[in-house]
Coordinates of C-alpha atoms in Angstrom, one line a residue:
M1 CA 141.7 83.3 53.2
T2 CA 142.8 84.6 56.7
Q3 CA 141.4 88.2 57.7
P4 CA 143.6 90.6 59.2
T5 CA 143.1 93.0 62.0
M6 CA 144.1 96.8 61.4
L7 CA 145.0 98.4 64.5
L8 CA 144.4 102.2 64.3
V9 CA 147.1 104.4 66.1
H10 CA 146.0 108.1 66.8
G11 CA 148.2 111.1 66.8
A12 CA 148.6 113.9 69.0
F13 CA 145.9 115.5 71.1
A14 CA 143.8 112.5 69.2
N15 CA 142.0 109.1 70.5
S16 CA 140.4 106.0 69.5
F17 CA 137.2 108.4 68.5
S18 CA 138.9 110.2 66.2
F19 CA 138.8 107.0 63.9
A20 CA 134.9 106.3 64.5
P21 CA 133.9 107.4 60.6
L22 CA 137.2 105.8 59.0
Q23 CA 136.0 102.5 61.1
A24 CA 132.5 102.5 59.9
E25 CA 133.5 103.0 56.2
L26 CA 136.0 99.9 56.7
A27 CA 133.3 97.8 58.2
L28 CA 131.3 98.4 54.9
H29 CA 134.2 97.0 53.1
G30 CA 134.7 93.9 55.4
V31 CA 137.5 95.2 57.0
R32 CA 138.1 94.3 61.0
S33 CA 139.8 97.4 62.7
A34 CA 140.3 98.1 66.5
A35 CA 141.2 101.6 67.6
V36 CA 144.0 101.7 70.1
D37 CA 143.8 104.9 72.9
L38 CA 147.7 105.4 73.8
P39 CA 148.2 105.7 77.5
G40 CA 146.4 108.9 79.1
H41 CA 144.0 109.0 76.2
G42 CA 140.6 108.5 75.4
F43 CA 138.6 107.7 78.3
A44 CA 142.1 108.0 80.4
A45 CA 142.7 111.6 79.4
T46 CA 142.0 114.4 81.7
F47 CA 139.7 117.2 81.1
P48 CA 140.5 119.6 84.2
A49 CA 136.5 121.2 85.3
G50 CA 138.5 124.8 84.1
Y51 CA 138.2 123.6 80.6
Q52 CA 134.5 123.5 80.5
A53 CA 132.3 126.5 80.0
P54 CA 132.6 129.6 81.1
Q55 CA 136.1 128.4 81.2
D56 CA 138.1 128.8 84.2
L57 CA 141.3 129.7 82.6
A58 CA 143.6 129.7 85.8
G59 CA 141.9 126.1 87.2
F60 CA 142.6 124.8 83.4
T61 CA 146.2 125.9 82.8
S62 CA 147.1 124.6 86.5
A63 CA 145.4 121.7 86.7
P64 CA 147.4 118.1 86.9
G65 CA 147.0 115.9 84.1
S66 CA 147.0 111.8 83.9
I67 CA 149.4 112.0 81.0
R68 CA 152.0 113.5 82.8
G69 CA 155.1 111.5 82.8
V70 CA 153.7 109.0 80.3
T71 CA 156.9 107.9 77.4
L72 CA 157.2 106.8 74.1
A73 CA 158.1 103.4 75.9
D74 CA 154.9 103.2 77.5
N75 CA 153.1 103.8 74.3
V76 CA 154.8 101.0 72.7
A77 CA 154.1 98.4 75.4
H78 CA 150.6 99.3 75.2
L79 CA 150.8 98.7 71.5
A80 CA 152.4 95.8 72.1
E81 CA 150.0 94.3 73.9
A82 CA 147.1 95.0 71.7
A83 CA 149.0 93.7 68.9
A84 CA 149.6 90.5 70.3
R85 CA 145.9 89.7 71.1
A86 CA 145.3 90.9 67.4
K87 CA 147.7 88.6 66.4
Q88 CA 145.9 85.4 67.9
H89 CA 143.4 86.2 65.3
G90 CA 145.6 86.5 62.1
P91 CA 148.0 89.0 60.7
V92 CA 148.0 92.5 62.2
I93 CA 148.4 95.9 60.0
V94 CA 149.3 98.6 62.1
L95 CA 148.3 101.9 60.6
A96 CA 149.6 105.1 62.1
H97 CA 148.8 108.8 61.7
S98 CA 151.1 111.8 62.3
R99 CA 152.6 111.9 66.1
G100 CA 151.7 108.2 65.9
G101 CA 154.0 107.1 63.5
A102 CA 157.1 107.5 66.5
A103 CA 155.3 104.8 68.4
L104 CA 154.8 102.5 65.2
T105 CA 158.4 102.8 64.5
A106 CA 159.8 102.1 67.9
L107 CA 157.1 99.1 68.3
A108 CA 158.6 97.9 64.9
N109 CA 161.8 98.0 66.2
D110 CA 161.3 96.3 69.5
R111 CA 158.5 93.8 68.4
P112 CA 158.6 93.0 64.7
D113 CA 157.2 89.8 65.1
L114 CA 153.5 91.0 66.1
I115 CA 153.3 93.8 62.4
D116 CA 152.5 92.1 59.4
H117 CA 152.3 95.4 57.3
M118 CA 152.8 99.0 58.7
V119 CA 150.6 102.1 57.4
Y120 CA 152.2 105.5 58.0
V121 CA 149.6 107.8 57.2
S122 CA 151.2 111.6 57.0
A123 CA 152.8 109.9 59.9
W124 CA 156.7 110.3 61.6
A125 CA 158.6 107.5 60.6
P126 CA 162.3 108.8 62.0
V127 CA 165.2 107.7 60.3
S128 CA 168.0 110.3 60.1
L129 CA 166.8 112.1 62.9
P130 CA 164.8 111.9 66.1
A131 CA 161.1 112.6 65.3
A132 CA 160.7 116.0 67.2
D133 CA 164.1 117.2 65.4
Y134 CA 162.5 116.6 62.1
N135 CA 160.3 120.0 62.9
A136 CA 163.6 122.3 62.8
E137 CA 164.5 121.1 58.7
E138 CA 163.9 123.1 55.8
E139 CA 160.8 121.0 54.6
M140 CA 158.8 122.1 57.5
A141 CA 159.8 126.1 57.1
A142 CA 156.6 126.8 55.7
V143 CA 154.4 125.1 58.4
D144 CA 152.6 127.6 60.4
S145 CA 153.9 126.2 63.8
A146 CA 152.6 129.5 65.5
A147 CA 149.0 128.2 64.7
L148 CA 149.4 125.3 67.6
A149 CA 151.2 127.4 69.9
R150 CA 148.9 129.8 70.2
A151 CA 146.3 127.1 71.3
L152 CA 148.8 126.5 74.2
A153 CA 147.7 127.1 77.9
G154 CA 149.8 126.7 81.0
D155 CA 153.2 126.1 81.5
P156 CA 154.8 122.7 79.8
G157 CA 157.8 122.5 82.1
E158 CA 155.4 122.9 85.7
L159 CA 152.6 120.8 84.2
G160 CA 155.0 118.1 82.7
L161 CA 152.6 117.6 79.5
L162 CA 151.6 119.6 76.7
R163 CA 147.9 121.4 77.0
C164 CA 146.0 122.9 74.7
N165 CA 142.9 125.0 74.8
F166 CA 140.8 123.8 71.8
R167 CA 137.6 125.4 73.5
Q168 CA 138.7 128.7 73.2
A169 CA 136.5 131.2 71.2
D170 CA 139.7 133.6 69.5
P171 CA 138.8 133.6 65.9
E172 CA 142.6 134.3 65.0
V173 CA 143.4 130.9 66.8
L174 CA 140.5 129.0 65.3
A175 CA 141.5 130.2 61.8
G176 CA 145.0 129.2 62.4
L177 CA 144.0 125.4 63.7
K178 CA 141.9 125.0 60.6
D179 CA 143.9 126.3 58.0
L180 CA 147.2 123.9 59.3
F181 CA 144.8 120.6 60.4
C182 CA 141.8 120.6 58.0
A183 CA 141.5 123.7 55.5
D184 CA 139.7 121.3 53.1
V185 CA 136.4 121.0 55.3
S186 CA 133.6 123.0 56.3
D187 CA 133.8 125.1 59.6
D188 CA 131.2 123.1 61.3
E189 CA 133.2 120.0 60.6
F190 CA 136.3 121.5 62.0
R191 CA 134.3 122.8 65.1
V192 CA 133.1 118.7 65.6
V193 CA 137.0 118.0 65.4
I194 CA 138.4 120.7 67.5
N195 CA 135.8 119.5 70.2
S196 CA 137.1 115.7 69.5
L197 CA 140.6 116.5 70.8
Q198 CA 142.0 116.7 74.2
P199 CA 143.5 119.0 75.8
D200 CA 147.0 117.1 76.7
E201 CA 149.8 115.4 75.2
N202 CA 152.9 113.7 76.6
L203 CA 156.2 115.2 76.0
D204 CA 157.9 112.5 75.3
A205 CA 158.0 112.0 71.1
G206 CA 161.0 109.5 71.5
G207 CA 165.2 109.8 70.8
A208 CA 168.0 108.7 68.6
D209 CA 167.4 105.0 69.8
D210 CA 163.5 105.2 68.6
R211 CA 164.9 105.4 65.1
A212 CA 163.9 103.0 62.6
Q213 CA 166.7 100.2 62.9
A214 CA 167.4 98.0 59.6
E215 CA 167.6 94.9 61.1
T216 CA 163.6 95.2 63.0
W217 CA 161.7 98.0 61.7
G218 CA 163.1 97.1 58.1
T219 CA 162.1 93.8 57.5
I220 CA 158.6 94.5 57.7
P221 CA 156.5 95.6 54.2
R222 CA 155.3 99.0 54.7
T223 CA 152.5 101.7 52.7
F224 CA 153.0 105.4 53.3
V225 CA 149.7 106.8 52.3
R226 CA 150.8 110.8 51.4
L227 CA 148.3 113.3 52.2
G228 CA 148.4 116.1 49.3
E229 CA 147.2 119.0 51.0
D230 CA 148.9 118.6 54.0
R231 CA 150.1 121.8 56.2
S232 CA 150.8 119.8 59.0
I233 CA 153.3 117.3 57.8
P234 CA 154.5 119.0 54.3
V235 CA 154.3 116.8 51.4
G236 CA 157.9 117.4 50.8
M237 CA 158.8 116.4 54.5
Q238 CA 156.8 113.1 53.6
D239 CA 158.5 112.3 50.5
R240 CA 162.0 113.0 52.7
L241 CA 160.8 110.3 55.4
I242 CA 160.0 107.8 52.3
R243 CA 163.4 108.5 50.6
E244 CA 165.1 108.0 54.3
G245 CA 163.2 104.5 54.7
D246 CA 163.8 103.2 51.1
A247 CA 167.6 104.4 51.6
L248 CA 167.9 102.3 55.1
T249 CA 166.4 99.2 53.5
P250 CA 166.4 99.6 49.8
D251 CA 165.3 95.6 49.3
N252 CA 162.2 96.5 51.2
P253 CA 160.6 99.7 50.2
Y254 CA 157.8 101.9 51.2
R255 CA 154.6 101.4 49.1
V256 CA 153.7 104.8 48.3
R257 CA 149.7 106.1 48.2
T258 CA 148.6 108.9 47.9
L259 CA 145.2 111.0 48.8
D260 CA 144.0 114.7 47.8
S261 CA 143.5 115.5 51.6
S262 CA 144.4 117.7 54.3
H263 CA 146.3 116.4 57.8
L264 CA 142.9 115.5 59.1
G265 CA 140.7 115.7 56.3
W266 CA 140.9 112.1 55.2
M267 CA 139.3 111.4 58.8
I268 CA 136.6 113.5 58.5
R269 CA 135.4 112.3 55.3
P270 CA 136.7 108.8 55.4
A271 CA 135.4 107.0 52.0
E272 CA 138.4 107.7 49.8
A273 CA 140.5 106.4 52.5
A274 CA 139.0 103.3 53.5
V275 CA 139.1 102.4 49.6
T276 CA 142.6 102.5 49.7
L277 CA 143.2 101.0 53.2
A278 CA 140.9 98.0 51.9
Q279 CA 142.9 97.5 49.1
I280 CA 146.3 97.0 51.4
V281 CA 144.2 94.5 54.0
A282 CA 143.2 92.3 50.8
E283 CA 146.8 92.5 49.6
V284 CA 147.9 91.2 53.0
A285 CA 145.5 88.9 53.4
A286 CA 146.2 87.4 50.1
Q287 CA 149.6 87.1 50.7
S288 CA 149.0 85.3 54.4
D289 CA 147.5 82.2 52.9

C-alpha cells in the first residue's frame, strides 16, 4: 500500500509550528505529514523588537514586515512546490485550516494534478463569493469580529499588512480572543496558543478568480471536517460552504466529518482529530493501489 503524505496548511497569523501536537498524534497512527509555512510565516516572519516585553508600541506598530506584498499567488506557488516534492513519494493529501482554505482552493484550481484529496477543516472554500466577502454574510452575523479588531496594531494601509498585538495584557482583548477561537480549552492552553501566533498576516485573501472552479478544483475528491463549536467560522457558514461546493460539482460532493471542537481546540487537543484524519489517509491509500 502506497503511503500518502498529508500536507498541512495553516490559517491566518499561524505557522507550521501550530501543527506540532497534531503531527505527533498522526505519527503515532503511522501517518506521514509535512506542515508548510506559507511565505512570510514561520522563521520567515517578522517579530519586531517592539513586540517584546516591555513593549515599545510605537516601534511595534511602525516596523516593516516581511509579509508585506505577499499575495495569494505567492502562497499557491509555494504550496505547489511542496506538493510536487511530496508527489514524488506517493499520493498527496492537502489539509487546510481556516484562511489556509483560500490557498488550497486556488492551488486546486491551478494544479489539480498535484492533489489526490483535499481536506478543509473549518476552512474557506469560496464558491459563490471571494473568500473575504463571506464575512459580510448572514451566517457570520453572530461572530464577534471586534474581538480580533481590538488586537489590531498599526495602520494596514501604511504597513501593507495586517498586524496584531497578541502579547498585550488587556483582559478584555484576551477574553474576546479566547472566546472567539478556543473557548473550550484552559486559560493556560489559550496563552500557549496566543504566544505561538505571529503578529503579521498578508492582506491578499484572493478575489473572484480564486473561487473554486468545477473543471479543476471540482475534480478532486474532498472532505470537509466541520468544527461543531467554532465561533470564528460558525457551523452555519461551514455548512453553506459545503452546500455550495456540492452544488458546483454534485457528482463529486464533500465527504463530511464533524469534530466537537472550537476553531483551534482540535489542534490543541488533537487526539480525536488525528483518528479522523488517519481514517481519511487510509482511505486514500487504499484507493491508490
